[in-house]
Amino acid sequence: MTQIGLNHYLVLSALVFSLGILCMATKRNAIGILIGVELVLNSANINLVAFSKYTAGAADGHIFAIFIILLAAAEAAIAIAIFMNFYSALRTIDVDRGDELKN
């Protein structure tokens, strides 16, 4: 039976981070971009909790993870408010059409 070590968490975090960056780079939909940002933040949480587990006497990673979760919730609320205004102005959430908001 294989023990789950720090390397496993780091590989999982790198995979989630890569998927988040790929999602942000390829999606034109505002909600898809927001999901990509959440994946990147969750990969940071995986790293923080993993390092906290494998570092003796350090519980700081859990505190930082909770802070990142709160930050992600606030970011999501603000982003959704912006996207709702974007949708009410253009009737779409395609971020490529954001140039039309200049005037």
PDB file of N, CA and C in Angstrom:
ATOM      1  N   MET A   1       0.843  -1.173   0.000  1.00  0.00           N
ATOM      2  CA  MET A   1       0.000   0.000   0.000  1.00  0.00           C
ATOM      3  C   MET A   1       0.892   1.242   0.000  1.00  0.00           C
ATOM      4  N   THR A   2       0.552   2.191  -0.821  1.00  0.00           N
ATOM      5  CA  THR A   2       1.352   3.385  -0.972  1.00  0.00           C
ATOM      6  C   THR A   2       0.891   4.469  -0.008  1.00  0.00           C
ATOM      7  N   GLN A   3       1.849   5.068   0.668  1.00  0.00           N
ATOM      8  CA  GLN A   3       1.553   6.198   1.549  1.00  0.00           C
ATOM      9  C   GLN A   3       1.406   7.463   0.703  1.00  0.00           C
ATOM     10  N   ILE A   4       0.476   8.309   1.073  1.00  0.00           N
ATOM     11  CA  ILE A   4       0.316   9.582   0.386  1.00  0.00           C
ATOM     12  C   ILE A   4       1.265  10.572   1.035  1.00  0.00           C
ATOM     13  N   GLY A   5       2.195  11.060   0.248  1.00  0.00           N
ATOM     14  CA  GLY A   5       3.213  11.964   0.761  1.00  0.00           C
ATOM     15  C   GLY A   5       3.033  13.378   0.234  1.00  0.00           C
ATOM     16  N   LEU A   6       3.991  14.198   0.584  1.00  0.00           N
ATOM     17  CA  LEU A   6       3.941  15.598   0.164  1.00  0.00           C
ATOM     18  C   LEU A   6       3.980  15.727  -1.350  1.00  0.00           C
ATOM     19  N   ASN A   7       4.744  14.849  -1.999  1.00  0.00           N
ATOM     20  CA  ASN A   7       4.837  14.926  -3.458  1.00  0.00           C
ATOM     21  C   ASN A   7       3.495  14.711  -4.138  1.00  0.00           C
ATOM     22  N   HIS A   8       2.677  13.838  -3.581  1.00  0.00           N
ATOM     23  CA  HIS A   8       1.355  13.603  -4.163  1.00  0.00           C
ATOM     24  C   HIS A   8       0.503  14.873  -4.111  1.00  0.00           C
ATOM     25  N   TYR A   9       0.567  15.554  -2.974  1.00  0.00           N
ATOM     26  CA  TYR A   9      -0.197  16.804  -2.849  1.00  0.00           C
ATOM     27  C   TYR A   9       0.324  17.867  -3.807  1.00  0.00           C
ATOM     28  N   LEU A  10       1.644  17.925  -3.955  1.00  0.00           N
ATOM     29  CA  LEU A  10       2.222  18.925  -4.855  1.00  0.00           C
ATOM     30  C   LEU A  10       1.858  18.645  -6.308  1.00  0.00           C
ATOM     31  N   VAL A  11       1.836  17.376  -6.683  1.00  0.00           N
ATOM     32  CA  VAL A  11       1.438  17.029  -8.053  1.00  0.00           C
ATOM     33  C   VAL A  11      -0.029  17.365  -8.276  1.00  0.00           C
ATOM     34  N   LEU A  12      -0.875  17.040  -7.297  1.00  0.00           N
ATOM     35  CA  LEU A  12      -2.301  17.374  -7.411  1.00  0.00           C
ATOM     36  C   LEU A  12      -2.492  18.892  -7.514  1.00  0.00           C
ATOM     37  N   SER A  13      -1.756  19.628  -6.708  1.00  0.00           N
ATOM     38  CA  SER A  13      -1.861  21.082  -6.741  1.00  0.00           C
ATOM     39  C   SER A  13      -1.406  21.638  -8.088  1.00  0.00           C
ATOM     40  N   ALA A  14      -0.315  21.098  -8.620  1.00  0.00           N
ATOM     41  CA  ALA A  14       0.167  21.551  -9.928  1.00  0.00           C
ATOM     42  C   ALA A  14      -0.846  21.234 -11.021  1.00  0.00           C
ATOM     43  N   LEU A  15      -1.489  20.076 -10.924  1.00  0.00           N
ATOM     44  CA  LEU A  15      -2.504  19.703 -11.913  1.00  0.00           C
ATOM     45  C   LEU A  15      -3.710  20.643 -11.842  1.00  0.00           C
ATOM     46  N   VAL A  16      -4.186  20.921 -10.634  1.00  0.00           N
ATOM     47  CA  VAL A  16      -5.332  21.822 -10.474  1.00  0.00           C
ATOM     48  C   VAL A  16      -4.970  23.234 -10.932  1.00  0.00           C
ATOM     49  N   PHE A  17      -3.739  23.671 -10.600  1.00  0.00           N
ATOM     50  CA  PHE A  17      -3.289  24.999 -11.037  1.00  0.00           C
ATOM     51  C   PHE A  17      -3.231  25.072 -12.560  1.00  0.00           C
ATOM     52  N   SER A  18      -2.703  24.029 -13.207  1.00  0.00           N
ATOM     53  CA  SER A  18      -2.616  24.014 -14.673  1.00  0.00           C
ATOM     54  C   SER A  18      -3.993  24.046 -15.313  1.00  0.00           C
ATOM     55  N   LEU A  19      -4.917  23.284 -14.744  1.00  0.00           N
ATOM     56  CA  LEU A  19      -6.282  23.290 -15.276  1.00  0.00           C
ATOM     57  C   LEU A  19      -6.927  24.666 -15.108  1.00  0.00           C
ATOM     58  N   GLY A  20      -6.651  25.329 -13.988  1.00  0.00           N
ATOM     59  CA  GLY A  20      -7.193  26.670 -13.777  1.00  0.00           C
ATOM     60  C   GLY A  20      -6.643  27.671 -14.770  1.00  0.00           C
ATOM     61  N   ILE A  21      -5.330  27.618 -15.004  1.00  0.00           N
ATOM     62  CA  ILE A  21      -4.718  28.527 -15.978  1.00  0.00           C
ATOM     63  C   ILE A  21      -5.250  28.225 -17.374  1.00  0.00           C
ATOM     64  N   LEU A  22      -5.378  26.947 -17.708  1.00  0.00           N
ATOM     65  CA  LEU A  22      -5.914  26.573 -19.019  1.00  0.00           C
ATOM     66  C   LEU A  22      -7.344  27.059 -19.175  1.00  0.00           C
ATOM     67  N   CYS A  23      -8.129  26.942 -18.126  1.00  0.00           N
ATOM     68  CA  CYS A  23      -9.530  27.390 -18.159  1.00  0.00           C
ATOM     69  C   CYS A  23      -9.600  28.902 -18.343  1.00  0.00           C
ATOM     70  N   MET A  24      -8.728  29.636 -17.627  1.00  0.00           N
ATOM     71  CA  MET A  24      -8.749  31.096 -17.765  1.00  0.00           C
ATOM     72  C   MET A  24      -8.276  31.533 -19.146  1.00  0.00           C
ATOM     73  N   ALA A  25      -7.346  30.792 -19.739  1.00  0.00           N
ATOM     74  CA  ALA A  25      -6.784  31.190 -21.026  1.00  0.00           C
ATOM     75  C   ALA A  25      -7.697  30.856 -22.196  1.00  0.00           C
ATOM     76  N   THR A  26      -8.501  29.816 -22.054  1.00  0.00           N
ATOM     77  CA  THR A  26      -9.275  29.372 -23.207  1.00  0.00           C
ATOM     78  C   THR A  26     -10.743  29.792 -23.176  1.00  0.00           C
ATOM     79  N   LYS A  27     -11.269  30.119 -22.020  1.00  0.00           N
ATOM     80  CA  LYS A  27     -12.688  30.448 -21.932  1.00  0.00           C
ATOM     81  C   LYS A  27     -12.937  31.906 -22.309  1.00  0.00           C
ATOM     82  N   ARG A  28     -13.979  32.142 -23.048  1.00  0.00           N
ATOM     83  CA  ARG A  28     -14.411  33.499 -23.352  1.00  0.00           C
ATOM     84  C   ARG A  28     -15.602  33.878 -22.493  1.00  0.00           C
ATOM     85  N   ASN A  29     -16.186  32.883 -21.858  1.00  0.00           N
ATOM     86  CA  ASN A  29     -17.322  33.096 -20.987  1.00  0.00           C
ATOM     87  C   ASN A  29     -16.829  33.590 -19.631  1.00  0.00           C
ATOM     88  N   ALA A  30     -17.448  34.606 -19.083  1.00  0.00           N
ATOM     89  CA  ALA A  30     -17.013  35.191 -17.822  1.00  0.00           C
ATOM     90  C   ALA A  30     -17.106  34.197 -16.667  1.00  0.00           C
ATOM     91  N   ILE A  31     -18.116  33.377 -16.656  1.00  0.00           N
ATOM     92  CA  ILE A  31     -18.262  32.390 -15.585  1.00  0.00           C
ATOM     93  C   ILE A  31     -17.149  31.339 -15.682  1.00  0.00           C
ATOM     94  N   GLY A  32     -16.766  30.961 -16.896  1.00  0.00           N
ATOM     95  CA  GLY A  32     -15.663  30.016 -17.080  1.00  0.00           C
ATOM     96  C   GLY A  32     -14.352  30.577 -16.554  1.00  0.00           C
ATOM     97  N   ILE A  33     -14.127  31.859 -16.788  1.00  0.00           N
ATOM     98  CA  ILE A  33     -12.917  32.503 -16.271  1.00  0.00           C
ATOM     99  C   ILE A  33     -12.943  32.527 -14.752  1.00  0.00           C
ATOM    100  N   LEU A  34     -14.095  32.793 -14.180  1.00  0.00           N
ATOM    101  CA  LEU A  34     -14.228  32.799 -12.721  1.00  0.00           C
ATOM    102  C   LEU A  34     -13.959  31.414 -12.136  1.00  0.00           C
ATOM    103  N   ILE A  35     -14.404  30.377 -12.806  1.00  0.00           N
ATOM    104  CA  ILE A  35     -14.128  29.008 -12.357  1.00  0.00           C
ATOM    105  C   ILE A  35     -12.625  28.730 -12.414  1.00  0.00           C
ATOM    106  N   GLY A  36     -11.949  29.230 -13.452  1.00  0.00           N
ATOM    107  CA  GLY A  36     -10.498  29.074 -13.544  1.00  0.00           C
ATOM    108  C   GLY A  36      -9.770  29.742 -12.396  1.00  0.00           C
ATOM    109  N   VAL A  37     -10.220  30.928 -12.018  1.00  0.00           N
ATOM    110  CA  VAL A  37      -9.604  31.633 -10.883  1.00  0.00           C
ATOM    111  C   VAL A  37      -9.808  30.838  -9.600  1.00  0.00           C
ATOM    112  N   GLU A  38     -10.979  30.281  -9.431  1.00  0.00           N
ATOM    113  CA  GLU A  38     -11.239  29.474  -8.232  1.00  0.00           C
ATOM    114  C   GLU A  38     -10.351  28.235  -8.188  1.00  0.00           C
ATOM    115  N   LEU A  39     -10.100  27.611  -9.352  1.00  0.00           N
ATOM    116  CA  LEU A  39      -9.207  26.449  -9.382  1.00  0.00           C
ATOM    117  C   LEU A  39      -7.790  26.838  -8.978  1.00  0.00           C
ATOM    118  N   VAL A  40      -7.325  27.990  -9.441  1.00  0.00           N
ATOM    119  CA  VAL A  40      -5.980  28.450  -9.071  1.00  0.00           C
ATOM    120  C   VAL A  40      -5.901  28.706  -7.566  1.00  0.00           C
ATOM    121  N   LEU A  41      -6.915  29.338  -7.005  1.00  0.00           N
ATOM    122  CA  LEU A  41      -6.914  29.591  -5.562  1.00  0.00           C
ATOM    123  C   LEU A  41      -6.974  28.290  -4.764  1.00  0.00           C
ATOM    124  N   ASN A  42      -7.734  27.311  -5.252  1.00  0.00           N
ATOM    125  CA  ASN A  42      -7.798  26.024  -4.557  1.00  0.00           C
ATOM    126  C   ASN A  42      -6.485  25.269  -4.648  1.00  0.00           C
ATOM    127  N   SER A  43      -5.754  25.434  -5.724  1.00  0.00           N
ATOM    128  CA  SER A  43      -4.433  24.785  -5.790  1.00  0.00           C
ATOM    129  C   SER A  43      -3.498  25.385  -4.742  1.00  0.00           C
ATOM    130  N   ALA A  44      -3.604  26.673  -4.509  1.00  0.00           N
ATOM    131  CA  ALA A  44      -2.806  27.292  -3.440  1.00  0.00           C
ATOM    132  C   ALA A  44      -3.218  26.742  -2.085  1.00  0.00           C
ATOM    133  N   ASN A  45      -4.508  26.525  -1.894  1.00  0.00           N
ATOM    134  CA  ASN A  45      -4.981  25.945  -0.628  1.00  0.00           C
ATOM    135  C   ASN A  45      -4.433  24.542  -0.413  1.00  0.00           C
ATOM    136  N   ILE A  46      -4.389  23.749  -1.466  1.00  0.00           N
ATOM    137  CA  ILE A  46      -3.846  22.386  -1.342  1.00  0.00           C
ATOM    138  C   ILE A  46      -2.387  22.453  -0.898  1.00  0.00           C
ATOM    139  N   ASN A  47      -1.625  23.351  -1.503  1.00  0.00           N
ATOM    140  CA  ASN A  47      -0.218  23.508  -1.114  1.00  0.00           C
ATOM    141  C   ASN A  47      -0.083  23.942   0.333  1.00  0.00           C
ATOM    142  N   LEU A  48      -0.868  24.926   0.741  1.00  0.00           N
ATOM    143  CA  LEU A  48      -0.758  25.439   2.103  1.00  0.00           C
ATOM    144  C   LEU A  48      -1.079  24.370   3.141  1.00  0.00           C
ATOM    145  N   VAL A  49      -2.136  23.629   2.919  1.00  0.00           N
ATOM    146  CA  VAL A  49      -2.524  22.593   3.877  1.00  0.00           C
ATOM    147  C   VAL A  49      -1.518  21.449   3.869  1.00  0.00           C
ATOM    148  N   ALA A  50      -0.998  21.090   2.697  1.00  0.00           N
ATOM    149  CA  ALA A  50      -0.003  20.013   2.622  1.00  0.00           C
ATOM    150  C   ALA A  50       1.275  20.399   3.346  1.00  0.00           C
ATOM    151  N   PHE A  51       1.756  21.612   3.122  1.00  0.00           N
ATOM    152  CA  PHE A  51       2.978  22.031   3.815  1.00  0.00           C
ATOM    153  C   PHE A  51       2.731  22.163   5.311  1.00  0.00           C
ATOM    154  N   SER A  52       1.537  22.557   5.691  1.00  0.00           N
ATOM    155  CA  SER A  52       1.216  22.638   7.106  1.00  0.00           C
ATOM    156  C   SER A  52       1.225  21.252   7.752  1.00  0.00           C
ATOM    157  N   LYS A  53       0.741  20.259   7.007  1.00  0.00           N
ATOM    158  CA  LYS A  53       0.704  18.897   7.548  1.00  0.00           C
ATOM    159  C   LYS A  53       2.103  18.319   7.709  1.00  0.00           C
ATOM    160  N   TYR A  54       2.963  18.574   6.737  1.00  0.00           N
ATOM    161  CA  TYR A  54       4.284  17.942   6.756  1.00  0.00           C
ATOM    162  C   TYR A  54       5.355  18.804   7.402  1.00  0.00           C
ATOM    163  N   THR A  55       5.002  19.961   7.934  1.00  0.00           N
ATOM    164  CA  THR A  55       5.949  20.774   8.682  1.00  0.00           C
ATOM    165  C   THR A  55       5.602  20.643  10.157  1.00  0.00           C
ATOM    166  N   ALA A  56       6.563  20.303  10.955  1.00  0.00           N
ATOM    167  CA  ALA A  56       6.311  20.043  12.366  1.00  0.00           C
ATOM    168  C   ALA A  56       5.914  21.316  13.111  1.00  0.00           C
ATOM    169  N   GLY A  57       4.792  21.256  13.799  1.00  0.00           N
ATOM    170  CA  GLY A  57       4.367  22.345  14.664  1.00  0.00           C
ATOM    171  C   GLY A  57       3.846  23.576  13.972  1.00  0.00           C
ATOM    172  N   ALA A  58       3.562  23.514  12.701  1.00  0.00           N
ATOM    173  CA  ALA A  58       3.089  24.699  11.980  1.00  0.00           C
ATOM    174  C   ALA A  58       1.638  24.494  11.557  1.00  0.00           C
ATOM    175  N   ALA A  59       0.762  25.295  12.086  1.00  0.00           N
ATOM    176  CA  ALA A  59      -0.643  25.257  11.680  1.00  0.00           C
ATOM    177  C   ALA A  59      -0.998  26.500  10.893  1.00  0.00           C
ATOM    178  N   ASP A  60       0.001  27.246  10.479  1.00  0.00           N
ATOM    179  CA  ASP A  60      -0.253  28.482   9.753  1.00  0.00           C
ATOM    180  C   ASP A  60      -0.907  28.228   8.398  1.00  0.00           C
ATOM    181  N   GLY A  61      -0.617  27.111   7.788  1.00  0.00           N
ATOM    182  CA  GLY A  61      -1.182  26.817   6.480  1.00  0.00           C
ATOM    183  C   GLY A  61      -2.690  26.739   6.506  1.00  0.00           C
ATOM    184  N   HIS A  62      -3.243  26.191   7.582  1.00  0.00           N
ATOM    185  CA  HIS A  62      -4.695  26.110   7.700  1.00  0.00           C
ATOM    186  C   HIS A  62      -5.304  27.506   7.826  1.00  0.00           C
ATOM    187  N   ILE A  63      -4.651  28.367   8.555  1.00  0.00           N
ATOM    188  CA  ILE A  63      -5.162  29.732   8.729  1.00  0.00           C
ATOM    189  C   ILE A  63      -5.118  30.485   7.411  1.00  0.00           C
ATOM    190  N   PHE A  64      -4.007  30.333   6.687  1.00  0.00           N
ATOM    191  CA  PHE A  64      -3.907  30.978   5.376  1.00  0.00           C
ATOM    192  C   PHE A  64      -4.931  30.401   4.399  1.00  0.00           C
ATOM    193  N   ALA A  65      -5.202  29.099   4.483  1.00  0.00           N
ATOM    194  CA  ALA A  65      -6.194  28.481   3.606  1.00  0.00           C
ATOM    195  C   ALA A  65      -7.583  29.055   3.871  1.00  0.00           C
ATOM    196  N   ILE A  66      -7.923  29.241   5.138  1.00  0.00           N
ATOM    197  CA  ILE A  66      -9.218  29.847   5.466  1.00  0.00           C
ATOM    198  C   ILE A  66      -9.273  31.282   4.953  1.00  0.00           C
ATOM    199  N   PHE A  67      -8.171  32.008   5.077  1.00  0.00           N
ATOM    200  CA  PHE A  67      -8.118  33.366   4.547  1.00  0.00           C
ATOM    201  C   PHE A  67      -8.321  33.373   3.033  1.00  0.00           C
ATOM    202  N   ILE A  68      -7.717  32.424   2.330  1.00  0.00           N
ATOM    203  CA  ILE A  68      -7.873  32.356   0.867  1.00  0.00           C
ATOM    204  C   ILE A  68      -9.305  31.998   0.498  1.00  0.00           C
ATOM    205  N   ILE A  69      -9.946  31.109   1.282  1.00  0.00           N
ATOM    206  CA  ILE A  69     -11.342  30.767   1.012  1.00  0.00           C
ATOM    207  C   ILE A  69     -12.235  32.004   1.169  1.00  0.00           C
ATOM    208  N   LEU A  70     -11.988  32.786   2.219  1.00  0.00           N
ATOM    209  CA  LEU A  70     -12.760  34.016   2.414  1.00  0.00           C
ATOM    210  C   LEU A  70     -12.499  35.010   1.292  1.00  0.00           C
ATOM    211  N   LEU A  71     -11.248  35.112   0.884  1.00  0.00           N
ATOM    212  CA  LEU A  71     -10.887  36.006  -0.220  1.00  0.00           C
ATOM    213  C   LEU A  71     -11.556  35.565  -1.521  1.00  0.00           C
ATOM    214  N   ALA A  72     -11.605  34.248  -1.753  1.00  0.00           N
ATOM    215  CA  ALA A  72     -12.236  33.728  -2.971  1.00  0.00           C
ATOM    216  C   ALA A  72     -13.733  33.989  -2.959  1.00  0.00           C
ATOM    217  N   ALA A  73     -14.355  33.892  -1.809  1.00  0.00           N
ATOM    218  CA  ALA A  73     -15.791  34.161  -1.723  1.00  0.00           C
ATOM    219  C   ALA A  73     -16.082  35.635  -2.015  1.00  0.00           C
ATOM    220  N   ALA A  74     -15.262  36.515  -1.458  1.00  0.00           N
ATOM    221  CA  ALA A  74     -15.455  37.947  -1.728  1.00  0.00           C
ATOM    222  C   ALA A  74     -15.192  38.257  -3.194  1.00  0.00           C
ATOM    223  N   GLU A  75     -14.160  37.636  -3.755  1.00  0.00           N
ATOM    224  CA  GLU A  75     -13.843  37.849  -5.168  1.00  0.00           C
ATOM    225  C   GLU A  75     -14.981  37.359  -6.061  1.00  0.00           C
ATOM    226  N   ALA A  76     -15.556  36.213  -5.715  1.00  0.00           N
ATOM    227  CA  ALA A  76     -16.664  35.679  -6.510  1.00  0.00           C
ATOM    228  C   ALA A  76     -17.881  36.595  -6.439  1.00  0.00           C
ATOM    229  N   ALA A  77     -18.168  37.129  -5.270  1.00  0.00           N
ATOM    230  CA  ALA A  77     -19.331  38.020  -5.138  1.00  0.00           C
ATOM    231  C   ALA A  77     -19.142  39.288  -5.964  1.00  0.00           C
ATOM    232  N   ILE A  78     -17.949  39.857  -5.917  1.00  0.00           N
ATOM    233  CA  ILE A  78     -17.683  41.072  -6.702  1.00  0.00           C
ATOM    234  C   ILE A  78     -17.705  40.758  -8.186  1.00  0.00           C
ATOM    235  N   ALA A  79     -17.105  39.651  -8.586  1.00  0.00           N
ATOM    236  CA  ALA A  79     -17.064  39.291 -10.005  1.00  0.00           C
ATOM    237  C   ALA A  79     -18.461  39.032 -10.543  1.00  0.00           C
ATOM    238  N   ILE A  80     -19.300  38.357  -9.777  1.00  0.00           N
ATOM    239  CA  ILE A  80     -20.660  38.097 -10.242  1.00  0.00           C
ATOM    240  C   ILE A  80     -21.435  39.403 -10.375  1.00  0.00           C
ATOM    241  N   ALA A  81     -21.223  40.344  -9.464  1.00  0.00           N
ATOM    242  CA  ALA A  81     -21.888  41.651  -9.585  1.00  0.00           C
ATOM    243  C   ALA A  81     -21.434  42.372 -10.857  1.00  0.00           C
ATOM    244  N   ILE A  82     -20.139  42.303 -11.141  1.00  0.00           N
ATOM    245  CA  ILE A  82     -19.631  42.932 -12.371  1.00  0.00           C
ATOM    246  C   ILE A  82     -20.221  42.234 -13.598  1.00  0.00           C
ATOM    247  N   PHE A  83     -20.279  40.919 -13.575  1.00  0.00           N
ATOM    248  CA  PHE A  83     -20.800  40.178 -14.724  1.00  0.00           C
ATOM    249  C   PHE A  83     -22.289  40.434 -14.919  1.00  0.00           C
ATOM    250  N   MET A  84     -23.022  40.629 -13.831  1.00  0.00           N
ATOM    251  CA  MET A  84     -24.447  40.935 -13.981  1.00  0.00           C
ATOM    252  C   MET A  84     -24.636  42.307 -14.633  1.00  0.00           C
ATOM    253  N   ASN A  85     -23.825  43.278 -14.272  1.00  0.00           N
ATOM    254  CA  ASN A  85     -23.886  44.583 -14.943  1.00  0.00           C
ATOM    255  C   ASN A  85     -23.447  44.470 -16.395  1.00  0.00           C
ATOM    256  N   PHE A  86     -22.420  43.665 -16.642  1.00  0.00           N
ATOM    257  CA  PHE A  86     -21.945  43.408 -18.001  1.00  0.00           C
ATOM    258  C   PHE A  86     -23.069  42.794 -18.833  1.00  0.00           C
ATOM    259  N   TYR A  87     -23.771  41.832 -18.247  1.00  0.00           N
ATOM    260  CA  TYR A  87     -24.866  41.180 -18.969  1.00  0.00           C
ATOM    261  C   TYR A  87     -26.025  42.137 -19.204  1.00  0.00           C
ATOM    262  N   SER A  88     -26.332  42.975 -18.237  1.00  0.00           N
ATOM    263  CA  SER A  88     -27.453  43.899 -18.428  1.00  0.00           C
ATOM    264  C   SER A  88     -27.141  44.936 -19.503  1.00  0.00           C
ATOM    265  N   ALA A  89     -25.874  45.251 -19.706  1.00  0.00           N
ATOM    266  CA  ALA A  89     -25.509  46.223 -20.734  1.00  0.00           C
ATOM    267  C   ALA A  89     -25.413  45.602 -22.112  1.00  0.00           C
ATOM    268  N   LEU A  90     -24.900  44.384 -22.222  1.00  0.00           N
ATOM    269  CA  LEU A  90     -24.625  43.788 -23.536  1.00  0.00           C
ATOM    270  C   LEU A  90     -25.471  42.563 -23.856  1.00  0.00           C
ATOM    271  N   ARG A  91     -26.206  42.033 -22.902  1.00  0.00           N
ATOM    272  CA  ARG A  91     -27.001  40.815 -23.069  1.00  0.00           C
ATOM    273  C   ARG A  91     -26.133  39.609 -23.420  1.00  0.00           C
ATOM    274  N   THR A  92     -24.890  39.601 -22.965  1.00  0.00           N
ATOM    275  CA  THR A  92     -23.989  38.467 -23.121  1.00  0.00           C
ATOM    276  C   THR A  92     -22.935  38.533 -22.029  1.00  0.00           C
ATOM    277  N   ILE A  93     -22.279  37.397 -21.760  1.00  0.00           N
ATOM    278  CA  ILE A  93     -21.165  37.397 -20.815  1.00  0.00           C
ATOM    279  C   ILE A  93     -19.876  37.016 -21.525  1.00  0.00           C
ATOM    280  N   ASP A  94     -19.838  37.203 -22.842  1.00  0.00           N
ATOM    281  CA  ASP A  94     -18.633  36.983 -23.639  1.00  0.00           C
ATOM    282  C   ASP A  94     -17.674  38.137 -23.369  1.00  0.00           C
ATOM    283  N   VAL A  95     -16.537  37.853 -22.757  1.00  0.00           N
ATOM    284  CA  VAL A  95     -15.623  38.915 -22.345  1.00  0.00           C
ATOM    285  C   VAL A  95     -14.942  39.584 -23.534  1.00  0.00           C
ATOM    286  N   ASP A  96     -14.969  38.951 -24.710  1.00  0.00           N
ATOM    287  CA  ASP A  96     -14.383  39.584 -25.895  1.00  0.00           C
ATOM    288  C   ASP A  96     -15.175  40.809 -26.331  1.00  0.00           C
ATOM    289  N   ARG A  97     -16.416  40.898 -25.918  1.00  0.00           N
ATOM    290  CA  ARG A  97     -17.249  42.049 -26.287  1.00  0.00           C
ATOM    291  C   ARG A  97     -17.141  43.172 -25.264  1.00  0.00           C
ATOM    292  N   GLY A  98     -16.228  43.073 -24.340  1.00  0.00           N
ATOM    293  CA  GLY A  98     -16.041  44.097 -23.315  1.00  0.00           C
ATOM    294  C   GLY A  98     -15.579  45.428 -23.882  1.00  0.00           C
ATOM    295  N   ASP A  99     -14.971  45.423 -25.067  1.00  0.00           N
ATOM    296  CA  ASP A  99     -14.534  46.676 -25.693  1.00  0.00           C
ATOM    297  C   ASP A  99     -15.704  47.595 -26.008  1.00  0.00           C
ATOM    298  N   GLU A 100     -16.897  47.013 -26.154  1.00  0.00           N
ATOM    299  CA  GLU A 100     -18.068  47.821 -26.475  1.00  0.00           C
ATOM    300  C   GLU A 100     -18.507  48.690 -25.299  1.00  0.00           C
ATOM    301  N   LEU A 101     -17.977  48.449 -24.109  1.00  0.00           N
ATOM    302  CA  LEU A 101     -18.356  49.235 -22.942  1.00  0.00           C
ATOM    303  C   LEU A 101     -17.563  50.533 -22.816  1.00  0.00           C
ATOM    304  N   LYS A 102     -16.602  50.765 -23.704  1.00  0.00           N
ATOM    305  CA  LYS A 102     -15.769  51.955 -23.592  1.00  0.00           C
ATOM    306  C   LYS A 102     -16.565  53.237 -23.736  1.00  0.00           C
ATOM    307  N   ASN A 103     -17.544  53.258 -24.600  1.00  0.00           N
ATOM    308  CA  ASN A 103     -18.300  54.487 -24.864  1.00  0.00           C
ATOM    309  C   ASN A 103     -19.626  54.504 -24.147  1.00  0.00           C
TER     310      ASN A 103
END
